[in-house]
mmCIF file with all atom_site columns, C-alpha atoms in Angstrom:
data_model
loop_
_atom_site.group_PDB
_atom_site.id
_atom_site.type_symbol
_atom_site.label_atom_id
_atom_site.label_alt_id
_atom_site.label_comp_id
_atom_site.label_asym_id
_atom_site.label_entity_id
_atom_site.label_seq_id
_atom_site.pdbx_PDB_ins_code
_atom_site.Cartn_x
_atom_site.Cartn_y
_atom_site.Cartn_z
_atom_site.occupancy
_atom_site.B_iso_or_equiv
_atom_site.pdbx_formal_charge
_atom_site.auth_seq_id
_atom_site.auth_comp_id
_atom_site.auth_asym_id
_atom_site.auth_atom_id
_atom_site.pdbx_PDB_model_num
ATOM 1   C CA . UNK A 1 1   ? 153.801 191.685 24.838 1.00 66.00 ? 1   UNK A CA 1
ATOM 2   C CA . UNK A 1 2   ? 157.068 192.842 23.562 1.00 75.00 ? 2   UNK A CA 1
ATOM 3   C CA . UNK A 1 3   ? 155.382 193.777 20.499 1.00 77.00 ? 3   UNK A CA 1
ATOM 4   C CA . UNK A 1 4   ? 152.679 195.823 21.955 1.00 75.00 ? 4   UNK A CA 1
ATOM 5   C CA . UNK A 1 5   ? 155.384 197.713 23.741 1.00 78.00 ? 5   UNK A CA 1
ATOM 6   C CA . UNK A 1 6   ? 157.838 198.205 20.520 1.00 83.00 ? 6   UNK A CA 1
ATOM 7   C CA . UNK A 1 7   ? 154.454 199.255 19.002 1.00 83.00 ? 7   UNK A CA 1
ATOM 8   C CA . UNK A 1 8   ? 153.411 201.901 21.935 1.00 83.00 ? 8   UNK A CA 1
ATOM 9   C CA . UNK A 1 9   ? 157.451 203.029 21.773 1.00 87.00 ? 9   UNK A CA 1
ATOM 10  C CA . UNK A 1 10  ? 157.448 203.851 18.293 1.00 90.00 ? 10  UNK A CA 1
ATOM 11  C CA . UNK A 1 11  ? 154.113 205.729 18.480 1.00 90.00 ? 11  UNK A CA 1
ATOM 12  C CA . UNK A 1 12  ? 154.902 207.649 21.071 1.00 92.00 ? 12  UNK A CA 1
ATOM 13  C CA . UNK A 1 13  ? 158.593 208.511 19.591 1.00 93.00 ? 13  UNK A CA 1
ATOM 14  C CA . UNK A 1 14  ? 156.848 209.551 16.112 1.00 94.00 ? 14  UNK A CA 1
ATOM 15  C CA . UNK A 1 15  ? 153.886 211.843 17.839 1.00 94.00 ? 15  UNK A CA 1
ATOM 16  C CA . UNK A 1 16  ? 156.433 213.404 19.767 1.00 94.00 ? 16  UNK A CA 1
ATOM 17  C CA . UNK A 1 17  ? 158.855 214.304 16.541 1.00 94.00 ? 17  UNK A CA 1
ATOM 18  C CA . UNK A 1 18  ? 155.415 215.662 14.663 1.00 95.00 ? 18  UNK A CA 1
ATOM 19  C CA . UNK A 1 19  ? 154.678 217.776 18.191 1.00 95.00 ? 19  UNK A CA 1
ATOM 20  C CA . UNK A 1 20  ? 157.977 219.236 18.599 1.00 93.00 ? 20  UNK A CA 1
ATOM 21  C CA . UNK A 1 21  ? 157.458 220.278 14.951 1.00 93.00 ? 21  UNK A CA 1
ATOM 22  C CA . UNK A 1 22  ? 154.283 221.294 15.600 1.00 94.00 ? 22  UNK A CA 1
ATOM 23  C CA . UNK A 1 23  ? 155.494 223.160 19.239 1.00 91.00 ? 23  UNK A CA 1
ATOM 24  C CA . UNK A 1 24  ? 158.816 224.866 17.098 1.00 89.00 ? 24  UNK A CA 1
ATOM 25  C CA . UNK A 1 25  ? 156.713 225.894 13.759 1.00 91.00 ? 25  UNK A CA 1
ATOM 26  C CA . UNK A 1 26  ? 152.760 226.145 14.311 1.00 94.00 ? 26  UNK A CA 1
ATOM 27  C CA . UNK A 1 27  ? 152.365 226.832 17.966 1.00 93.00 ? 27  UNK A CA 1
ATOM 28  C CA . UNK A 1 28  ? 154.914 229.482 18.035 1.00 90.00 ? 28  UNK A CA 1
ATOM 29  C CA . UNK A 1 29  ? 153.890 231.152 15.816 1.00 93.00 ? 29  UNK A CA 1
ATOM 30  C CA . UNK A 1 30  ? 150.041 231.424 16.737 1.00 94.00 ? 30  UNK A CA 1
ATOM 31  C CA . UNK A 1 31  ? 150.953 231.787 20.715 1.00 92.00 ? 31  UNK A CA 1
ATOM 32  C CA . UNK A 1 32  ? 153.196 233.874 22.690 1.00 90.00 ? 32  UNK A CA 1
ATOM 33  C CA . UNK A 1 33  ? 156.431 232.532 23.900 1.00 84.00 ? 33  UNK A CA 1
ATOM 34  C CA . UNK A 1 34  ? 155.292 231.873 27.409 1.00 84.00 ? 34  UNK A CA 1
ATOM 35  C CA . UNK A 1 35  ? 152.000 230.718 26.398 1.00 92.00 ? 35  UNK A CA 1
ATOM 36  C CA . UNK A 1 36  ? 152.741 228.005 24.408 1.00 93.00 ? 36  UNK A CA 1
ATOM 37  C CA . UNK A 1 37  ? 151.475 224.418 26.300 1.00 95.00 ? 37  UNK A CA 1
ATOM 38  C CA . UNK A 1 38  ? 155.141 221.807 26.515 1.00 94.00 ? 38  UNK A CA 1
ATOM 39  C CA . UNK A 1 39  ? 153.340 219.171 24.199 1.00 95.00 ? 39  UNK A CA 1
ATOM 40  C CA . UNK A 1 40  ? 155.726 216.455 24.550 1.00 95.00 ? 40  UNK A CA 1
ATOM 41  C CA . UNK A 1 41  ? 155.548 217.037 28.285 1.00 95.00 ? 41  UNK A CA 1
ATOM 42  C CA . UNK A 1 42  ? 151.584 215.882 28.256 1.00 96.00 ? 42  UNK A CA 1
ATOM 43  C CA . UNK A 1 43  ? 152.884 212.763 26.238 1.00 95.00 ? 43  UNK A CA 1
ATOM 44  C CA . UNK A 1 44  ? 155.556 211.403 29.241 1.00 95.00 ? 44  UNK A CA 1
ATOM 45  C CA . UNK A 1 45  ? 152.314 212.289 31.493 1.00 94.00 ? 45  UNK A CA 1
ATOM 46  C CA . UNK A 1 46  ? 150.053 210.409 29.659 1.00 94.00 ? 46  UNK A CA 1
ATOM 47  C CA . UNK A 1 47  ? 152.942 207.181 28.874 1.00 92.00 ? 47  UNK A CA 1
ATOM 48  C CA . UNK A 1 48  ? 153.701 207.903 32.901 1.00 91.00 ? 48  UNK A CA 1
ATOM 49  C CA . UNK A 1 49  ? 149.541 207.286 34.251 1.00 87.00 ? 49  UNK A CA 1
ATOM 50  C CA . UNK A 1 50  ? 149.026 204.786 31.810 1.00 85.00 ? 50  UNK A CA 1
ATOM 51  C CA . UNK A 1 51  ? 150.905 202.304 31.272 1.00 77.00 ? 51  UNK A CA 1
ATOM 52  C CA . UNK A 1 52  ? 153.576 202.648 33.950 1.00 66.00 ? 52  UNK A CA 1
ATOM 53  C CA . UNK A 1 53  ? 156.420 200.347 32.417 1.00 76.00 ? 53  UNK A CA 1
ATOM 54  C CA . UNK A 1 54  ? 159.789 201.118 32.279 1.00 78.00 ? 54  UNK A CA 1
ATOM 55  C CA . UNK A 1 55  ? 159.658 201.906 29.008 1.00 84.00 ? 55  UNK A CA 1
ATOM 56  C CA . UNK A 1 56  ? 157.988 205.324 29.361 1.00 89.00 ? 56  UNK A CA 1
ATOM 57  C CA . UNK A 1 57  ? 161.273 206.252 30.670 1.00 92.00 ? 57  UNK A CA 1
ATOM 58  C CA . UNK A 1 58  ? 162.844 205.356 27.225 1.00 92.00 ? 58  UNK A CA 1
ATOM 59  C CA . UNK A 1 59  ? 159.925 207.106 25.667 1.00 93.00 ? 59  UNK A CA 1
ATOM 60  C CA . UNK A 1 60  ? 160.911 210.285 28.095 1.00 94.00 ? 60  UNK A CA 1
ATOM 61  C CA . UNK A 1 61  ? 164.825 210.186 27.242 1.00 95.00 ? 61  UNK A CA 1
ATOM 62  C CA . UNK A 1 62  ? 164.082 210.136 23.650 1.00 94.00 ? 62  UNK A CA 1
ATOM 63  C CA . UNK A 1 63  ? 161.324 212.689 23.442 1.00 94.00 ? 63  UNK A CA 1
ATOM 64  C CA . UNK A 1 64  ? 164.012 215.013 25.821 1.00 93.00 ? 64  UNK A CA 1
ATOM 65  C CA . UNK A 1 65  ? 166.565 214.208 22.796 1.00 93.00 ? 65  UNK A CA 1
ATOM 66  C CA . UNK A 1 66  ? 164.770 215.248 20.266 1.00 92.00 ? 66  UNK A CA 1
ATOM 67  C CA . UNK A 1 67  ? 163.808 218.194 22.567 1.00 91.00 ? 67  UNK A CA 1
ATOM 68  C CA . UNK A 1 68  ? 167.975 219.404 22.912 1.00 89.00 ? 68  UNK A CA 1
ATOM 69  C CA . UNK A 1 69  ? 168.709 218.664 19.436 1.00 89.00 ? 69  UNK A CA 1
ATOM 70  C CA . UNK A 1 70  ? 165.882 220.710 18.329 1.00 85.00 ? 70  UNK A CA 1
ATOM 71  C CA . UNK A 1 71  ? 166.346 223.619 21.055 1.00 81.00 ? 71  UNK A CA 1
ATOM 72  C CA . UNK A 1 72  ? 170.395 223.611 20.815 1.00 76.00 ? 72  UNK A CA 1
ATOM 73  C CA . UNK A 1 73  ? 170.693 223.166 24.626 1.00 73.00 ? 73  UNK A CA 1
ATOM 74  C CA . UNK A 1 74  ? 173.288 220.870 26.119 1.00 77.00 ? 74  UNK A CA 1
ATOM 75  C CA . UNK A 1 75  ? 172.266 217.270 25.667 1.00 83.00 ? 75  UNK A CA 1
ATOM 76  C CA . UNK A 1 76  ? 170.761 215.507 28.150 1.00 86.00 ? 76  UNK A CA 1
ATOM 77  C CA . UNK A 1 77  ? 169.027 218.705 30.305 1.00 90.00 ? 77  UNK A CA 1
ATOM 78  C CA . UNK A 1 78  ? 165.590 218.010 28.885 1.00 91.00 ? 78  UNK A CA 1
ATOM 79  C CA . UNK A 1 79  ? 166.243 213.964 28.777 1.00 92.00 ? 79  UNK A CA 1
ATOM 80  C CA . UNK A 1 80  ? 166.885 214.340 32.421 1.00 94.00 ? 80  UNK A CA 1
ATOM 81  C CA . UNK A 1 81  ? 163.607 216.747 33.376 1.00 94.00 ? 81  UNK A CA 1
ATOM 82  C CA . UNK A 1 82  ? 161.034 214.439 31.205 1.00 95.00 ? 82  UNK A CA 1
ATOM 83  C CA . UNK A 1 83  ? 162.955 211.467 33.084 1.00 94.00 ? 83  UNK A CA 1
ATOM 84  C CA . UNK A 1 84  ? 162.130 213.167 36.395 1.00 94.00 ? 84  UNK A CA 1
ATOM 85  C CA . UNK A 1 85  ? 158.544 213.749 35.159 1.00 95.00 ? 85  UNK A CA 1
ATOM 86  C CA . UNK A 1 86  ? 158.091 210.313 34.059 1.00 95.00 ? 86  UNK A CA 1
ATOM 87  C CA . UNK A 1 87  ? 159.609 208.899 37.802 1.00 93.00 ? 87  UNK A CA 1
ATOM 88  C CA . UNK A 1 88  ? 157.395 211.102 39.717 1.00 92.00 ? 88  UNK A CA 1
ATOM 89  C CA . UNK A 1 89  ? 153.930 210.057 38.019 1.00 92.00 ? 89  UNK A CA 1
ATOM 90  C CA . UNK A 1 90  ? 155.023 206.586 37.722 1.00 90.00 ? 90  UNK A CA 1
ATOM 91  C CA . UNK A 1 91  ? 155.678 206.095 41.534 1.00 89.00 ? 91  UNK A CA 1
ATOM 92  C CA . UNK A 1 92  ? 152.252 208.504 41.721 1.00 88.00 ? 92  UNK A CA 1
ATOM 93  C CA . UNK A 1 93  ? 149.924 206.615 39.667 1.00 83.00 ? 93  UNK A CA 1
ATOM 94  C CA . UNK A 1 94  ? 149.340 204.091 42.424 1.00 79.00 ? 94  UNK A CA 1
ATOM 95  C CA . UNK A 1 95  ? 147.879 207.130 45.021 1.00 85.00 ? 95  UNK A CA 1
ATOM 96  C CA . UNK A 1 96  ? 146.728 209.003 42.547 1.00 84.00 ? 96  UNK A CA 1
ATOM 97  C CA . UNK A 1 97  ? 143.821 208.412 39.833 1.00 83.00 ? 97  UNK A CA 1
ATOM 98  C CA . UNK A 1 98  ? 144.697 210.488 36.849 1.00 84.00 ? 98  UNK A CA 1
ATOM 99  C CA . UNK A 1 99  ? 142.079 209.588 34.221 1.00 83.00 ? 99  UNK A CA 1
ATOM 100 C CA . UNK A 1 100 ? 139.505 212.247 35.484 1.00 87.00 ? 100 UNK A CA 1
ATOM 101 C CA . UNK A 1 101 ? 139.642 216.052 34.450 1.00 89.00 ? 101 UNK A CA 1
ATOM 102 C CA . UNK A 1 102 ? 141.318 217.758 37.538 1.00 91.00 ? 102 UNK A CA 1
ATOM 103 C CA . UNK A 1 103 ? 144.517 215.495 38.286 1.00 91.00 ? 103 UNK A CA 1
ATOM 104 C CA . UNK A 1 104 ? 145.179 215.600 34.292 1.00 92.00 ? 104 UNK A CA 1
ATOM 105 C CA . UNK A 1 105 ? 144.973 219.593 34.326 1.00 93.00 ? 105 UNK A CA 1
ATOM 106 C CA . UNK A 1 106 ? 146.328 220.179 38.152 1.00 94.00 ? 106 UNK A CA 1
ATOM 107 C CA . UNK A 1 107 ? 149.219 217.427 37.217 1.00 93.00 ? 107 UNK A CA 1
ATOM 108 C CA . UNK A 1 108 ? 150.320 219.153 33.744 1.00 94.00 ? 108 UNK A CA 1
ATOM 109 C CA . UNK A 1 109 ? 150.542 222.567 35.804 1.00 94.00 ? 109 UNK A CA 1
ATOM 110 C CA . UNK A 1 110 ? 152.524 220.653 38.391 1.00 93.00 ? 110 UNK A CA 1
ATOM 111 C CA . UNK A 1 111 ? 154.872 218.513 35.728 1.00 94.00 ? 111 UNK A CA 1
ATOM 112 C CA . UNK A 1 112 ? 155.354 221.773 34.167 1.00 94.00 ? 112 UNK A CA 1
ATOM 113 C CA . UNK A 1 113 ? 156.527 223.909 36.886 1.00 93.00 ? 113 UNK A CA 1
ATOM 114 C CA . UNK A 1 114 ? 159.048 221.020 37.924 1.00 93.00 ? 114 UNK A CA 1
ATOM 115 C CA . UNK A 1 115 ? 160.596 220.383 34.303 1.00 93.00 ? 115 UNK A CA 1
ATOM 116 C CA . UNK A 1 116 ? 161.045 224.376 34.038 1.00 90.00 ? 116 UNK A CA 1
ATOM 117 C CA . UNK A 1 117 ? 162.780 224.293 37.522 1.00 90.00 ? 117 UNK A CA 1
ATOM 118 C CA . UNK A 1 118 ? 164.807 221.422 36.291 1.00 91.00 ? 118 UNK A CA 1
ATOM 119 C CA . UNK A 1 119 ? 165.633 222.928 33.205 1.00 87.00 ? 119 UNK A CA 1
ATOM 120 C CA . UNK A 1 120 ? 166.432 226.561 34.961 1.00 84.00 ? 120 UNK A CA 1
ATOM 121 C CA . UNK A 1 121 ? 168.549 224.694 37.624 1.00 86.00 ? 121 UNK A CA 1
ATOM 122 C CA . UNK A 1 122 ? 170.957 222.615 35.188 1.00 84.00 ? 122 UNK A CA 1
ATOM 123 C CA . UNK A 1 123 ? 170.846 225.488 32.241 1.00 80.00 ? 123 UNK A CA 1
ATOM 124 C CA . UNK A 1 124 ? 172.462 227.483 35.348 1.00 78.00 ? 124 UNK A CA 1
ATOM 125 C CA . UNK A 1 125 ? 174.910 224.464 36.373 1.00 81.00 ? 125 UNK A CA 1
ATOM 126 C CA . UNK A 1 126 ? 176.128 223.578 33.058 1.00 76.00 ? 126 UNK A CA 1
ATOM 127 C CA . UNK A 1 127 ? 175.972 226.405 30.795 1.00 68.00 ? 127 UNK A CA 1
ATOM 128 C CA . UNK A 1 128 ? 177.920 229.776 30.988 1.00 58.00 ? 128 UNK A CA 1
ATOM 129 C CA . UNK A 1 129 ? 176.871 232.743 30.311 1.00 56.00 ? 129 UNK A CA 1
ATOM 130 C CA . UNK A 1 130 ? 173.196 231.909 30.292 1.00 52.00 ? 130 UNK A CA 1
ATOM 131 C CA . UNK A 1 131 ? 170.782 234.678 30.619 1.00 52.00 ? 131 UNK A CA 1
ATOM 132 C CA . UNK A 1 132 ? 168.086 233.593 32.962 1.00 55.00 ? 132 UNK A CA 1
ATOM 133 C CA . UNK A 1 133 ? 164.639 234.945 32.508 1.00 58.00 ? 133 UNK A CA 1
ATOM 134 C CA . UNK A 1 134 ? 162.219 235.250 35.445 1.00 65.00 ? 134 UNK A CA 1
ATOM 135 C CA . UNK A 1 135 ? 160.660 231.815 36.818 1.00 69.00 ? 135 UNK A CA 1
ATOM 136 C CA . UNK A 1 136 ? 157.411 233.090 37.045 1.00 69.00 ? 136 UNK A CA 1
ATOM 137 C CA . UNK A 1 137 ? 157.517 234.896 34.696 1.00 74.00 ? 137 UNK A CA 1
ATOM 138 C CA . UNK A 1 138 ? 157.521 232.645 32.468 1.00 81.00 ? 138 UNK A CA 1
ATOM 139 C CA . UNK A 1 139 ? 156.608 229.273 34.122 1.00 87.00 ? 139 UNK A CA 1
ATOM 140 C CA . UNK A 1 140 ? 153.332 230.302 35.482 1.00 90.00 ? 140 UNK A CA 1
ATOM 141 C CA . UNK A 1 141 ? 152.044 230.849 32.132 1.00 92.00 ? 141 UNK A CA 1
ATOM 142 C CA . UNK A 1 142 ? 153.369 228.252 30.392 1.00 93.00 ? 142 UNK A CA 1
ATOM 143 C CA . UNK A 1 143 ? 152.313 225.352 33.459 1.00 94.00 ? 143 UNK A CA 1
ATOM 144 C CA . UNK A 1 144 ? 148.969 226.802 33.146 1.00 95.00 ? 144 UNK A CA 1
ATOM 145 C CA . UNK A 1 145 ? 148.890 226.407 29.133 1.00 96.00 ? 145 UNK A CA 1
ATOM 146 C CA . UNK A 1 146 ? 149.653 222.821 29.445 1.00 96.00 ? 146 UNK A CA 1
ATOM 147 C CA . UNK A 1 147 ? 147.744 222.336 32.120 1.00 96.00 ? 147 UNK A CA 1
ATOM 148 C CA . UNK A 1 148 ? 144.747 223.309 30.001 1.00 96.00 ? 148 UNK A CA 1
ATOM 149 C CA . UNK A 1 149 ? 145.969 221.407 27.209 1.00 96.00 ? 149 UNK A CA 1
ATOM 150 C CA . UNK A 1 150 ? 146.768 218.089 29.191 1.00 96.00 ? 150 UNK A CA 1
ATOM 151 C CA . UNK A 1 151 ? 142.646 216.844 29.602 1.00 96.00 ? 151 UNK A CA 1
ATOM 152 C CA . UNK A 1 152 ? 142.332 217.496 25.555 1.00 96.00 ? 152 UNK A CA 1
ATOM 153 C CA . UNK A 1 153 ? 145.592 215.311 24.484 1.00 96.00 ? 153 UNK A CA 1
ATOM 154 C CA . UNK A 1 154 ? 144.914 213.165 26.818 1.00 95.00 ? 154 UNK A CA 1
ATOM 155 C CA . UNK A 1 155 ? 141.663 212.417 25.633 1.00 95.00 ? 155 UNK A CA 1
ATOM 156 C CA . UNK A 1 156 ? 143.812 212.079 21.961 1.00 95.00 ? 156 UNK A CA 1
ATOM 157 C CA . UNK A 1 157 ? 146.094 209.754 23.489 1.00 93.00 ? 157 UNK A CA 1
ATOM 158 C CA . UNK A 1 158 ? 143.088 207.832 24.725 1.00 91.00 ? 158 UNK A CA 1
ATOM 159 C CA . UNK A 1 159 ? 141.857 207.691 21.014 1.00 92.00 ? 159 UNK A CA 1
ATOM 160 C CA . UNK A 1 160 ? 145.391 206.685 19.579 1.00 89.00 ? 160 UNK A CA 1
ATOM 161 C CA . UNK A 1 161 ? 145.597 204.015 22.080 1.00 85.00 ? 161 UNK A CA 1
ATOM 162 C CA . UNK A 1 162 ? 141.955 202.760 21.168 1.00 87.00 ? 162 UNK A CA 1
ATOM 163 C CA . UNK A 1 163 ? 142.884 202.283 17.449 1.00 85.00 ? 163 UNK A CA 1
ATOM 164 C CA . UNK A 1 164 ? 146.145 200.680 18.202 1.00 77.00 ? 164 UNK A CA 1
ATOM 165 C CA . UNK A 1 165 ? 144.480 198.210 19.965 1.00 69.00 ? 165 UNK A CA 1
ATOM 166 C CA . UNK A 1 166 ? 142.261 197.373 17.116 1.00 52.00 ? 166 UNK A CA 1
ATOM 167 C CA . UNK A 1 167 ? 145.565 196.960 14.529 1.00 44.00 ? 167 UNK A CA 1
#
């Protein structure tokens, strides 16, 4: 079992390096700023509805890592939001059945929304002089982009998981 779980960690971890270069390079460029889906976001949904261990929240702190080293925000804002997002489908999964179309879209527009607040709220606590952009502006968007996105790398994920069962 330990295996299986090193095996889903490291997965997980490497997808999410090859979507945040994907999300900083590709997507960017093809989508507006405010339209581009939070990739690595749908990833801590998907670890947070389906397996529901403890060690999603290791997946989430490392994936929100990556996520400040790449952005050149002050460690630890993102680890904390994707943390947050992790806790709150974990303790969710057991009311909630997230493997149909409409709690995968409705709960990446709802994950969203909460990691930009999150994000907004200690960006304003911890760094000065930060210029703060309207919420809705820009969070409505982007919560609806991945939102739309969730069902489709969710049903990736789904794959993934199928063919690392097989090795």
């Amino acid at each position: 079992e330990y295996i299986i779980k090193m095996r889903i960690f490291l997965v997980y971890l490497f997808l999410g390096a090859i979507f945040l270069v994907l999300q900083s390079s590709v997507i960017a460029f093809i989508l507006p700023k405010y339209f581009q889906p939070d990739l690595l976001l749908i990833i801590v949904f998907f670890v947070g509805f389906k397996f529901a261990t403890w060690n999603g929240v290791l997946i989430a702190f490392c994936l929100g890592y990556l996520t400040d080293l790449f952005s050149g925000n002050t460690l630890g804002i993102s680890s904390f939001a994707l943390i947050t997002d992790y806790l709150i489908v974990y303790f969710m999964v057991k009311r909630i059945y997230f493997n149909s179309l409409y709690p995968q879209l409705l709960g990446g527009i709802i994950l969203e929304f909460i990691y930009i607040s999150l994000i907004f709220l200690l960006s304003a606590l911890f760094q000065e002089g930060t210029v703060v952009l309207s919420f809705t502006g820009m969070a409505i968007p982007r919560a609806v982009a991945t939102g739309i996105s969730a069902p489709f790398l969710i049903m990736f994920f789904n794959w993934i998981e199928s063919v690392i069962g097989e090795v």
